[in-house]
Each structure stands twice: as structure tokens, then as C-alpha cells.
Amino acid sequence: MGDVSPFNPRELGLKVTVGDMLQIAAAFGETMNAGLANEPSSLKMLPSFLRKPSGTECGEFLAVDFGGTNIRVQKVHLAGQGRWEIKDSQAVPLKNLVAGYDVTAATADAMELFDFVANQIGKLAEINTPYYLGHTFSFPCHQHGIHQAELISWTKEIKTAGVEGQDIGQLLTSALKRRGLNHITPCAIINDTVGTLLTGAYVDTKTDIGAICGTGHNTCYYDSVRDTIINMESGNFDLLPMNAYDFQLDATSDNPKTQRLEKMVAGYYLGELVRLVGKEFMSLPAIPYALTSEDVARIISGEISRHPEIAALEPRELVVLKEIGTCMVERSLKLVTASFLGVLGRIDPKLKRPHTIVIDGSLYEKMPGYASGLVASLKEVLGNQGDKLTIKLSKDGSGVGAAIAAAIVAGAQE
Ligand code: BGC
């Protein structure tokens, strides 16, 4: 290859400044207001019908986590006083081409998908034990009650036919009946962000923001005026400084013009963004989405790539690729920071109280520099005021949160 052209992140629209973060945060807050007032808004602001837990919820529950990559079924024991134990846990991928199935493809339908889910539940549940089941379903749903959730539209490139517009609670209940699992009572459907917040608040009452930074991205918060947790579906926020690569990625995605923030920050898209920018400077794998966020993590930490094209790059090209990866990760965490600032500006503009923000997801947990960068950028904007914030990883939020939601519905308290 010839010379690597100088990579200029600012010129390519990859830098997010403090000024940008403040501007995005203000726009985010206004968009929240519009969504809450039922005005046109890219933030759906979906009520969960759940308050914060008291921490005294207890008992044994089944939890199903349907996030888009795997289906995980867990038996969760809530012990009260913010303690729990995961007694059993099994996960299977929704798509396994070697085993010859893909229940997320357009050729699969709702019945096939939910029979698959019910089957996994059947493997874990004991036959003669009655269970309440909480279901984490990590997609935008209009909730009409804690156990009535109508899927608005798929995200994260899932395509299963006949699920959009349907009641997820009904689909799972029917599938469990078809399989003869009448001793299992599904009683709560929650978003994964809500599960994360519930799990955080079970231990720490100051928790009022829950987010996922993983394959997908989204944030929820506790609205004290409405006394409910609101799933913002913030991945769809769209008042953002998009660059040419963002437009390119969006145009070829399954759902163009939607999930703009998610497409700029989430793990599903990060590798592709790095590939799109990087191939301007060097030769990279030609297949769209050939690079995953794990590849980006390897590039940033200087590990040898599993892609022959990357392994064959010259050292100076690898330096540029690393810079692109780092820039993309930094942009992701700064945009997420801006959205948190938007929420804080709405729920406590003068930061009079301490707040705990709980986050789950592979990007936050595993991407080098992500978690520390998020804290640093919040501090960069807020200065000393930033000391009022605690930002924590909340692992297992999807499963434990579903159990907490089921316990709230079942009225199971210490
Ligand atoms: C979905 C959200 C979900 C997020 C994280 C997004 O694609 O729309 O409902 O919370 O992914 O899993």
C-alpha cells in the first residue's frame, strides 16, 4: 500500500467536544419533554408501570432474558435486603447456523420464536413447582400494564415475522400452554434497562438511571412525578452530529432513519463504523459487519487480529486503525454521557441530590477505556458537581430485574 493518509478525526466529524455534549444534552432534555407530552419526539418515553423496588422483595422466580443474541433462562432467589442468588442459568443462541436454526430471521415466525423460548423455560423449571416468571424483552414496547407489552418494532436487526404489533405477554403465555407448562405464570414484562435499574435500586435507593451499553443501547430513568420507571428508547434519539459514515451505515441498515443514537454508539454497529472509516486509509475486510466490537477491542489493545487482512497491515497502518477505534469508542461514550446529562438536567437540574447510574452491557464491561471514559467525561462537563454521581456496573440486571418485577407483581415481600 502507499502512504497512509493523515487521519484527522475532527475533519471526519468523529470528535465530540464538551460544547457538543452540552448542546446534545439540552436537545435530549427537550426531546424527553416532547415525548412525555405526547408530542412528536424521537424519544418514545414508554412507562413501565413499575416503581422502584423496596429491597424487601423475596422468593424464587423464573427469569427469561430475551435480548436479541441469546435467550437466557434463570432461576433467581431474591433474599430481600438487596441480596439475591442465581440458582440456575442456561443460555442458548437464537441463531445457530451450524445447528441449522435462526429464530431471528424473517423466515421464522412468532410461534416458532416463542415455542423456542418456552422450550428453554421447560428445561429449567421443575415440573411440580409453581413459578411466577418475569420476562425481560429488550425491544421497544407499548406497555398497557406490567404484563401487557406490544412490540412497536424490532431493533438490532432482528426480523422474525408476525411479532411487531403483537402482545409479547400473550405470545409467551400461549407458547407455555402449548408446551403444557401451566404451572408457570408469566406476570411481568420489562425492558433490559428497566431490569438494570430495578436491580441497582434493589441495593441502592439512590439509583435512578439505568442503561445498557452493549449490542444495543438504551436508557431508562425513574420519574418521581409519575412514580414510574420510564423506558426512553434513547437509542432512537436523533438530534445528533452525524457524519458521512453514519449516513452510510444508516442507509444500508434494516431500519433506516431510526435508532440513530444506537447506530452511533452500540456494540452492534461500532465495528462496522471502524471498518467504514478505516477502509479509506488501508485495506480491510470487504464484507459489511465483518468487524465486531470484539475486533475493535482487540485493535485498541494491540492484540493480533483474527482477520488476515488486519493481521497483514503494516505497523503504521495499525497505528491509524487503533486511533480510529479509540476515536469511535470515545465518541460512543461521550454521546451516552450527553444523554445522561440530558436526563439529569430534567430530573435534578441543579444536582441537589446524589444519583446512582447503573449500566450493564458488554461494551461498558469489556471495551477498553469505556467505563473509565464515561466517568471522566461526566466529570469533565460537571466538574466538582460530578462527585454527586456514582456510576456502577450492574451485572445480571436483566435476570435479577425480571425476578424483582415478578416479585413486585406477586406481592412477595419479606
Ligand atoms: C432496544 C432497547 C434495548 C436496547 C439494549 C435497543 O435496540 O430498542 O429496547 O433496551 O437495545 O438492549
CSV table of C-alpha atoms and ligand atoms in Angstrom, one decimal:
chain,number,residue,atom,x,y,z
A,1,MET,CA,0.0,0.0,0.0
A,2,GLY,CA,1.0,3.6,-0.5
A,3,ASP,CA,1.3,6.1,2.3
A,4,VAL,CA,-1.4,6.1,5.0
A,5,SER,CA,-3.2,9.5,4.6
A,6,PRO,CA,-3.2,11.5,7.7
A,7,PHE,CA,-6.2,10.6,9.8
A,8,ASN,CA,-7.9,13.7,11.1
A,9,PRO,CA,-10.8,12.8,13.4
A,10,ARG,CA,-12.1,16.4,13.6
A,11,GLU,CA,-12.3,16.7,9.8
A,12,LEU,CA,-14.2,13.4,9.6
A,13,GLY,CA,-16.7,14.5,12.2
A,14,LEU,CA,-15.6,12.0,14.8
A,15,LYS,CA,-14.8,14.3,17.7
A,16,VAL,CA,-17.3,15.2,20.4
A,17,THR,CA,-16.4,18.3,22.4
A,18,VAL,CA,-17.7,19.5,25.8
A,19,GLY,CA,-19.7,22.1,23.9
A,20,ASP,CA,-21.2,19.4,21.7
A,21,MET,CA,-22.1,17.3,24.8
A,22,LEU,CA,-23.9,20.3,26.4
A,23,GLN,CA,-25.8,21.0,23.3
A,24,ILE,CA,-26.8,17.4,22.8
A,25,ALA,CA,-27.8,17.2,26.5
A,26,ALA,CA,-30.1,20.2,26.1
A,27,ALA,CA,-31.7,18.8,23.0
A,28,PHE,CA,-32.1,15.4,24.7
A,29,GLY,CA,-33.9,17.1,27.7
A,30,GLU,CA,-36.3,18.9,25.3
A,31,THR,CA,-36.9,15.7,23.4
A,32,MET,CA,-37.8,14.0,26.6
A,33,ASN,CA,-40.3,16.7,27.4
A,34,ALA,CA,-41.9,16.4,24.0
A,35,GLY,CA,-42.2,12.6,24.4
A,36,LEU,CA,-43.7,12.9,27.8
A,37,ALA,CA,-46.2,15.5,26.4
A,38,ASN,CA,-47.1,13.1,23.6
A,39,GLU,CA,-45.8,15.5,21.1
A,40,PRO,CA,-43.7,14.3,18.1
A,41,SER,CA,-40.4,13.1,19.6
A,42,SER,CA,-37.7,10.6,18.8
A,43,LEU,CA,-37.8,9.5,22.5
A,44,LYS,CA,-40.8,7.2,23.0
A,45,MET,CA,-40.8,7.6,26.8
A,46,LEU,CA,-42.6,4.3,27.5
A,47,PRO,CA,-44.0,3.9,31.0
A,48,SER,CA,-43.1,0.5,32.6
A,49,PHE,CA,-45.9,0.6,35.2
A,50,LEU,CA,-43.2,-0.2,37.8
A,51,ARG,CA,-41.9,1.8,40.7
A,52,LYS,CA,-38.6,1.3,42.3
A,53,PRO,CA,-38.4,-1.8,44.4
A,54,SER,CA,-38.3,-1.6,48.2
A,55,GLY,CA,-35.4,-4.1,48.6
A,56,THR,CA,-37.6,-6.4,50.6
A,57,GLU,CA,-39.0,-8.4,47.6
A,58,CYS,CA,-38.2,-12.1,48.1
A,59,GLY,CA,-38.8,-15.6,46.9
A,60,GLU,CA,-37.8,-17.8,44.0
A,61,PHE,CA,-38.7,-16.7,40.5
A,62,LEU,CA,-38.0,-17.7,36.9
A,63,ALA,CA,-36.5,-15.0,34.7
A,64,VAL,CA,-36.3,-15.0,30.9
A,65,ASP,CA,-33.9,-12.7,29.2
A,66,PHE,CA,-34.6,-12.1,25.5
A,67,GLY,CA,-32.1,-9.6,24.3
A,68,GLY,CA,-31.6,-10.5,20.6
A,69,THR,CA,-28.5,-12.7,20.7
A,70,ASN,CA,-29.3,-15.3,23.3
A,71,ILE,CA,-32.2,-16.5,25.3
A,72,ARG,CA,-31.3,-16.9,28.9
A,73,VAL,CA,-33.5,-18.6,31.5
A,74,GLN,CA,-32.6,-18.3,35.1
A,75,LYS,CA,-33.9,-19.3,38.5
A,76,VAL,CA,-33.4,-16.4,40.8
A,77,HIS,CA,-33.7,-16.4,44.5
A,78,LEU,CA,-34.4,-13.0,46.0
A,79,ALA,CA,-33.4,-12.9,49.6
A,80,GLY,CA,-34.5,-9.3,50.5
A,81,GLN,CA,-32.2,-6.6,51.9
A,82,GLY,CA,-30.8,-6.2,48.4
A,83,ARG,CA,-29.4,-9.8,48.2
A,84,TRP,CA,-30.0,-12.4,45.6
A,85,GLU,CA,-28.7,-15.6,44.2
A,86,ILE,CA,-28.8,-17.0,40.7
A,87,LYS,CA,-29.6,-20.7,41.4
A,88,ASP,CA,-29.5,-21.9,37.8
A,89,SER,CA,-28.9,-20.3,34.4
A,90,GLN,CA,-29.0,-21.6,30.9
A,91,ALA,CA,-28.4,-19.7,27.7
A,92,VAL,CA,-28.8,-20.7,24.0
A,93,PRO,CA,-28.2,-18.6,21.0
A,94,LEU,CA,-31.2,-17.5,19.0
A,95,LYS,CA,-29.3,-18.2,15.8
A,96,ASN,CA,-27.0,-21.2,15.3
A,97,LEU,CA,-26.3,-21.8,11.7
A,98,VAL,CA,-24.2,-24.9,12.4
A,99,ALA,CA,-27.2,-26.4,14.2
A,100,GLY,CA,-29.3,-25.2,11.4
A,101,TYR,CA,-31.7,-22.7,13.0
A,102,ASP,CA,-32.3,-19.0,13.2
A,103,VAL,CA,-35.4,-17.8,15.0
A,104,THR,CA,-34.5,-14.2,14.4
A,105,ALA,CA,-34.7,-14.4,10.6
A,106,ALA,CA,-37.6,-13.1,8.5
A,107,THR,CA,-38.4,-16.7,7.6
A,108,ALA,CA,-39.1,-17.6,11.2
A,109,ASP,CA,-42.5,-16.5,12.8
A,110,ALA,CA,-43.8,-15.6,16.2
A,111,MET,CA,-45.0,-19.1,17.0
A,112,GLU,CA,-41.6,-20.6,16.1
A,113,LEU,CA,-39.8,-18.0,18.2
A,114,PHE,CA,-42.0,-18.3,21.3
A,115,ASP,CA,-42.1,-22.1,21.1
A,116,PHE,CA,-38.3,-21.9,21.2
A,117,VAL,CA,-38.4,-19.7,24.3
A,118,ALA,CA,-41.0,-21.9,26.0
A,119,ASN,CA,-38.8,-24.9,25.3
A,120,GLN,CA,-35.8,-23.3,27.1
A,121,ILE,CA,-38.0,-22.4,30.0
A,122,GLY,CA,-39.3,-26.0,30.2
A,123,LYS,CA,-35.7,-27.3,30.5
A,124,LEU,CA,-35.1,-25.3,33.7
A,125,ALA,CA,-38.4,-25.3,35.5
A,126,GLU,CA,-39.2,-28.1,37.9
A,127,ILE,CA,-42.3,-29.9,37.0
A,128,ASN,CA,-44.4,-29.7,40.2
A,129,THR,CA,-43.3,-26.3,41.4
A,130,PRO,CA,-45.5,-23.3,40.6
A,131,TYR,CA,-43.5,-20.3,39.4
A,132,TYR,CA,-44.1,-16.6,38.7
A,133,LEU,CA,-42.0,-15.6,35.7
A,134,GLY,CA,-40.5,-12.2,34.8
A,135,HIS,CA,-39.6,-11.6,31.2
A,136,THR,CA,-37.0,-9.2,30.0
A,137,PHE,CA,-37.7,-8.3,26.4
A,138,SER,CA,-35.2,-5.8,25.2
A,139,PHE,CA,-37.1,-4.0,22.4
A,140,PRO,CA,-39.4,-1.0,22.3
A,141,CYS,CA,-42.9,-2.0,23.6
A,142,HIS,CA,-46.0,0.0,24.3
A,143,GLN,CA,-47.0,-1.3,27.8
A,144,HIS,CA,-50.6,-1.2,28.8
A,145,GLY,CA,-49.8,-2.8,32.1
A,146,ILE,CA,-46.9,-4.7,33.7
A,147,HIS,CA,-47.7,-7.8,31.7
A,148,GLN,CA,-49.1,-6.3,28.5
A,149,ALA,CA,-46.4,-5.2,26.1
A,150,GLU,CA,-47.0,-4.7,22.4
A,151,LEU,CA,-43.8,-4.7,20.3
A,152,ILE,CA,-43.6,-1.5,18.4
A,153,SER,CA,-40.8,-2.5,16.0
A,154,TRP,CA,-37.7,-4.8,16.1
A,155,THR,CA,-34.3,-3.3,16.6
A,156,LYS,CA,-30.8,-4.7,16.5
A,157,GLU,CA,-31.5,-6.1,13.0
A,158,ILE,CA,-33.9,-8.8,14.2
A,159,LYS,CA,-36.5,-9.8,11.6
A,160,THR,CA,-38.8,-12.6,12.9
A,161,ALA,CA,-42.2,-12.2,11.2
A,162,GLY,CA,-45.5,-11.6,12.9
A,163,VAL,CA,-44.2,-10.3,16.2
A,164,GLU,CA,-44.4,-6.5,15.6
A,165,GLY,CA,-47.7,-5.2,16.9
A,166,GLN,CA,-48.4,-8.3,19.0
A,167,ASP,CA,-48.7,-8.6,22.7
A,168,ILE,CA,-45.5,-10.3,23.9
A,169,GLY,CA,-47.1,-11.4,27.2
A,170,GLN,CA,-49.8,-13.2,25.2
A,171,LEU,CA,-47.3,-14.8,22.8
A,172,LEU,CA,-45.3,-16.3,25.7
A,173,THR,CA,-48.3,-17.4,27.7
A,174,SER,CA,-49.8,-19.2,24.7
A,175,ALA,CA,-46.4,-20.9,23.9
A,176,LEU,CA,-46.1,-22.1,27.6
A,177,LYS,CA,-49.7,-23.5,27.3
A,178,ARG,CA,-48.9,-25.3,24.1
A,179,ARG,CA,-46.0,-27.0,25.9
A,180,GLY,CA,-48.1,-27.9,28.9
A,181,LEU,CA,-46.2,-25.6,31.2
A,182,ASN,CA,-49.4,-24.5,33.0
A,183,HIS,CA,-47.6,-24.2,36.4
A,184,ILE,CA,-45.6,-21.2,35.1
A,185,THR,CA,-47.3,-17.8,35.4
A,186,PRO,CA,-45.6,-15.1,33.3
A,187,CYS,CA,-46.6,-11.9,35.2
A,188,ALA,CA,-44.2,-9.1,34.2
A,189,ILE,CA,-42.5,-7.9,31.0
A,190,ILE,CA,-39.7,-5.4,31.3
A,191,ASN,CA,-37.1,-3.7,29.1
A,192,ASP,CA,-33.5,-4.6,30.0
A,193,THR,CA,-32.8,-1.0,31.0
A,194,VAL,CA,-35.7,-1.3,33.5
A,195,GLY,CA,-34.2,-4.6,34.8
A,196,THR,CA,-30.9,-2.9,35.3
A,197,LEU,CA,-32.5,0.0,37.2
A,198,LEU,CA,-34.6,-2.4,39.3
A,199,THR,CA,-31.5,-4.4,40.2
A,200,GLY,CA,-29.5,-1.3,41.0
A,201,ALA,CA,-32.3,0.2,43.1
A,202,TYR,CA,-32.9,-3.1,45.0
A,203,VAL,CA,-29.4,-2.5,46.6
A,204,ASP,CA,-29.1,1.3,46.4
A,205,THR,CA,-32.1,3.6,46.7
A,206,LYS,CA,-30.2,6.5,45.0
A,207,THR,CA,-30.3,4.6,41.7
A,208,ASP,CA,-32.5,6.5,39.2
A,209,ILE,CA,-30.9,5.9,35.8
A,210,GLY,CA,-30.4,2.5,34.2
A,211,ALA,CA,-28.7,2.0,30.9
A,212,ILE,CA,-27.5,-0.7,28.5
A,213,CYS,CA,-24.3,-0.2,26.6
A,214,GLY,CA,-24.0,-3.5,24.8
A,215,THR,CA,-25.1,-4.9,21.4
A,216,GLY,CA,-27.8,-2.3,21.6
A,217,HIS,CA,-28.2,1.0,23.5
A,218,ASN,CA,-30.9,2.4,25.6
A,219,THR,CA,-31.6,4.3,28.9
A,220,CYS,CA,-34.4,4.4,31.4
A,221,TYR,CA,-35.0,6.6,34.5
A,222,TYR,CA,-37.2,6.8,37.5
A,223,ASP,CA,-39.7,9.6,37.0
A,224,SER,CA,-40.7,10.7,40.5
A,225,VAL,CA,-43.5,12.9,39.3
A,226,ARG,CA,-45.2,10.0,37.5
A,227,ASP,CA,-43.9,7.5,40.1
A,228,THR,CA,-42.8,5.0,37.4
A,229,ILE,CA,-39.7,3.9,35.6
A,230,ILE,CA,-39.7,5.2,32.0
A,231,ASN,CA,-38.0,3.4,29.2
A,232,MET,CA,-36.9,6.2,26.9
A,233,GLU,CA,-35.8,4.1,24.0
A,234,SER,CA,-33.0,6.6,23.8
A,235,GLY,CA,-31.3,4.6,21.0
A,236,ASN,CA,-33.8,6.3,18.7
A,237,PHE,CA,-32.7,9.8,19.7
A,238,ASP,CA,-31.8,11.7,16.6
A,239,LEU,CA,-30.6,15.3,17.2
A,240,LEU,CA,-27.0,14.3,16.7
A,241,PRO,CA,-24.0,15.4,14.7
A,242,MET,CA,-24.0,12.6,12.2
A,243,ASN,CA,-21.1,12.3,9.8
A,244,ALA,CA,-20.8,10.7,6.3
A,245,TYR,CA,-20.1,7.2,7.7
A,246,ASP,CA,-23.2,7.4,10.0
A,247,PHE,CA,-25.4,8.2,7.0
A,248,GLN,CA,-23.8,5.4,5.0
A,249,LEU,CA,-24.3,2.9,7.8
A,250,ASP,CA,-27.9,4.0,8.3
A,251,ALA,CA,-28.8,3.8,4.7
A,252,THR,CA,-27.8,0.2,4.4
A,253,SER,CA,-29.3,-0.9,7.8
A,254,ASP,CA,-32.6,-2.8,8.2
A,255,ASN,CA,-34.3,0.2,9.7
A,256,PRO,CA,-33.0,3.4,8.0
A,257,LYS,CA,-33.7,6.8,9.7
A,258,THR,CA,-34.4,5.1,13.1
A,259,GLN,CA,-32.2,4.2,16.1
A,260,ARG,CA,-29.7,7.0,15.1
A,261,LEU,CA,-28.1,7.2,18.5
A,262,GLU,CA,-27.9,3.4,18.8
A,263,LYS,CA,-26.2,3.2,15.4
A,264,MET,CA,-23.5,5.7,16.6
A,265,VAL,CA,-22.8,4.1,19.9
A,266,ALA,CA,-23.8,0.5,20.3
A,267,GLY,CA,-21.7,-2.6,20.0
A,268,TYR,CA,-23.6,-4.0,17.1
A,269,TYR,CA,-22.5,-1.1,14.9
A,270,LEU,CA,-19.2,0.0,16.3
A,271,GLY,CA,-17.0,-2.5,14.3
A,272,GLU,CA,-18.8,-1.5,11.1
A,273,LEU,CA,-18.2,2.2,11.7
A,274,VAL,CA,-14.5,1.5,12.3
A,275,ARG,CA,-14.4,-0.6,9.1
A,276,LEU,CA,-16.1,2.2,7.1
A,277,VAL,CA,-13.7,4.9,8.3
A,278,GLY,CA,-10.7,2.6,8.2
A,279,LYS,CA,-11.1,1.4,4.7
A,280,GLU,CA,-10.5,4.9,3.5
A,281,PHE,CA,-6.9,4.6,4.7
A,282,MET,CA,-6.0,0.9,4.4
A,283,SER,CA,-7.3,-2.4,3.0
A,284,LEU,CA,-9.7,-4.0,5.5
A,285,PRO,CA,-12.2,-6.9,5.2
A,286,ALA,CA,-14.6,-6.1,2.4
A,287,ILE,CA,-17.7,-7.7,3.9
A,288,PRO,CA,-20.1,-5.3,5.8
A,289,TYR,CA,-20.1,-6.0,9.6
A,290,ALA,CA,-17.0,-8.3,9.3
A,291,LEU,CA,-15.6,-6.3,12.2
A,292,THR,CA,-17.3,-6.7,15.5
A,293,SER,CA,-16.9,-4.7,18.7
A,294,GLU,CA,-14.7,-7.5,20.0
A,295,ASP,CA,-12.4,-6.8,17.0
A,296,VAL,CA,-12.4,-3.1,17.9
A,297,ALA,CA,-11.4,-4.1,21.5
A,298,ARG,CA,-8.5,-6.2,20.1
A,299,ILE,CA,-7.4,-3.4,17.8
A,300,ILE,CA,-7.4,-0.9,20.6
A,301,SER,CA,-5.4,-3.2,22.9
A,302,GLY,CA,-2.9,-4.0,20.2
A,303,GLU,CA,-3.8,-7.7,20.1
A,304,ILE,CA,-3.3,-9.8,16.9
A,305,SER,CA,-6.4,-9.8,14.8
A,306,ARG,CA,-8.3,-12.9,13.7
A,307,HIS,CA,-8.8,-11.2,10.4
A,308,PRO,CA,-6.0,-11.9,7.9
A,309,GLU,CA,-6.4,-8.5,6.3
A,310,ILE,CA,-5.8,-6.8,9.6
A,311,ALA,CA,-3.0,-9.1,10.7
A,312,ALA,CA,-1.3,-8.2,7.4
A,313,LEU,CA,-1.4,-4.4,8.0
A,314,GLU,CA,1.8,-2.5,8.3
A,315,PRO,CA,2.7,-1.1,11.8
A,316,ARG,CA,1.9,2.5,10.7
A,317,GLU,CA,-1.5,1.4,9.4
A,318,LEU,CA,-2.2,-0.4,12.6
A,319,VAL,CA,-1.5,2.8,14.5
A,320,VAL,CA,-4.1,4.6,12.4
A,321,LEU,CA,-6.6,1.8,12.8
A,322,LYS,CA,-6.1,1.9,16.6
A,323,GLU,CA,-6.6,5.7,16.5
A,324,ILE,CA,-9.9,5.2,14.6
A,325,GLY,CA,-11.1,2.5,17.0
A,326,THR,CA,-10.2,4.7,20.0
A,327,CYS,CA,-12.0,7.7,18.5
A,328,MET,CA,-15.1,5.7,17.8
A,329,VAL,CA,-15.2,4.3,21.3
A,330,GLU,CA,-14.7,7.8,22.7
A,331,ARG,CA,-17.4,9.2,20.6
A,332,SER,CA,-19.8,6.5,21.7
A,333,LEU,CA,-19.2,7.1,25.4
A,334,LYS,CA,-19.4,10.9,25.0
A,335,LEU,CA,-22.7,10.7,23.3
A,336,VAL,CA,-24.0,8.4,26.0
A,337,THR,CA,-22.7,10.9,28.6
A,338,ALA,CA,-24.6,13.7,26.9
A,339,SER,CA,-27.8,11.7,27.1
A,340,PHE,CA,-27.2,11.1,30.8
A,341,LEU,CA,-26.6,14.8,31.3
A,342,GLY,CA,-29.9,15.4,29.4
A,343,VAL,CA,-31.8,13.1,31.9
A,344,LEU,CA,-30.1,14.6,35.0
A,345,GLY,CA,-30.9,18.1,33.7
A,346,ARG,CA,-34.5,17.1,33.7
A,347,ILE,CA,-34.8,15.2,36.9
A,348,ASP,CA,-32.5,17.3,39.1
A,349,PRO,CA,-31.2,20.3,37.1
A,350,LYS,CA,-29.1,21.7,40.0
A,351,LEU,CA,-27.8,18.3,41.0
A,352,LYS,CA,-29.1,18.8,44.6
A,353,ARG,CA,-29.1,15.1,45.4
A,354,PRO,CA,-26.8,12.2,44.8
A,355,HIS,CA,-27.6,9.9,41.9
A,356,THR,CA,-26.5,6.4,41.0
A,357,ILE,CA,-26.4,5.4,37.4
A,358,VAL,CA,-26.3,1.7,36.8
A,359,ILE,CA,-25.1,0.3,33.4
A,360,ASP,CA,-24.9,-3.2,32.0
A,361,GLY,CA,-23.7,-4.5,28.7
A,362,SER,CA,-20.6,-5.8,27.0
A,363,LEU,CA,-19.4,-2.5,25.7
A,364,TYR,CA,-19.4,-0.9,29.2
A,365,GLU,CA,-18.0,-4.0,30.8
A,366,LYS,CA,-15.4,-5.1,28.3
A,367,MET,CA,-14.4,-2.3,25.9
A,368,PRO,CA,-11.0,-0.9,27.0
A,369,GLY,CA,-11.4,2.6,28.3
A,370,TYR,CA,-15.2,2.7,28.0
A,371,ALA,CA,-16.3,2.7,31.7
A,372,SER,CA,-13.4,5.0,32.8
A,373,GLY,CA,-14.0,7.3,29.8
A,374,LEU,CA,-17.7,7.7,30.7
A,375,VAL,CA,-16.9,8.7,34.3
A,376,ALA,CA,-14.1,11.0,33.0
A,377,SER,CA,-16.4,12.8,30.5
A,378,LEU,CA,-19.2,13.3,33.1
A,379,LYS,CA,-16.6,14.8,35.4
A,380,GLU,CA,-15.2,16.9,32.5
A,381,VAL,CA,-18.6,18.5,32.0
A,382,LEU,CA,-19.8,18.7,35.6
A,383,GLY,CA,-16.6,19.5,37.4
A,384,ASN,CA,-17.0,19.1,41.2
A,385,GLN,CA,-20.7,18.6,40.8
A,386,GLY,CA,-19.8,15.3,39.2
A,387,ASP,CA,-19.0,14.0,42.8
A,388,LYS,CA,-22.7,13.7,43.3
A,389,LEU,CA,-22.8,10.8,40.7
A,390,THR,CA,-22.0,7.2,41.2
A,391,ILE,CA,-21.7,5.1,38.1
A,392,LYS,CA,-21.7,1.4,38.5
A,393,LEU,CA,-21.8,-1.8,36.5
A,394,SER,CA,-24.9,-3.7,37.3
A,395,LYS,CA,-24.3,-7.2,36.1
A,396,ASP,CA,-27.2,-9.7,35.7
A,397,GLY,CA,-29.7,-6.8,35.7
A,398,SER,CA,-31.8,-8.5,33.0
A,399,GLY,CA,-32.4,-11.7,35.0
A,400,VAL,CA,-32.5,-10.3,38.5
A,401,GLY,CA,-34.6,-7.3,37.4
A,402,ALA,CA,-37.1,-9.6,35.8
A,403,ALA,CA,-37.3,-11.6,39.1
A,404,ILE,CA,-37.8,-8.3,41.1
A,405,ALA,CA,-40.5,-7.3,38.7
A,406,ALA,CA,-42.2,-10.7,39.1
A,407,ALA,CA,-41.9,-10.4,42.9
A,408,ILE,CA,-43.5,-6.9,42.9
A,409,VAL,CA,-46.4,-8.2,40.9
A,410,ALA,CA,-46.7,-11.3,43.1
A,411,GLY,CA,-46.6,-9.1,46.2
A,412,ALA,CA,-43.8,-11.2,47.5
A,413,GLN,CA,-42.2,-9.3,50.4
A,414,GLU,CA,-40.1,-10.3,53.4
B,1,BGC,C1,-33.8,-1.7,22.1
B,1,BGC,C2,-34.0,-1.4,23.5
B,1,BGC,C3,-33.0,-2.1,24.4
B,1,BGC,C4,-31.6,-1.8,23.9
B,1,BGC,C5,-30.5,-2.6,24.7
B,1,BGC,C6,-32.3,-1.5,21.7
B,1,BGC,O1,-32.1,-1.9,20.4
B,1,BGC,O2,-34.6,-0.9,21.3
B,1,BGC,O3,-35.3,-1.7,23.9
B,1,BGC,O4,-33.1,-1.7,25.7
B,1,BGC,O5,-31.4,-2.2,22.5
B,1,BGC,O6,-30.7,-4.0,24.6
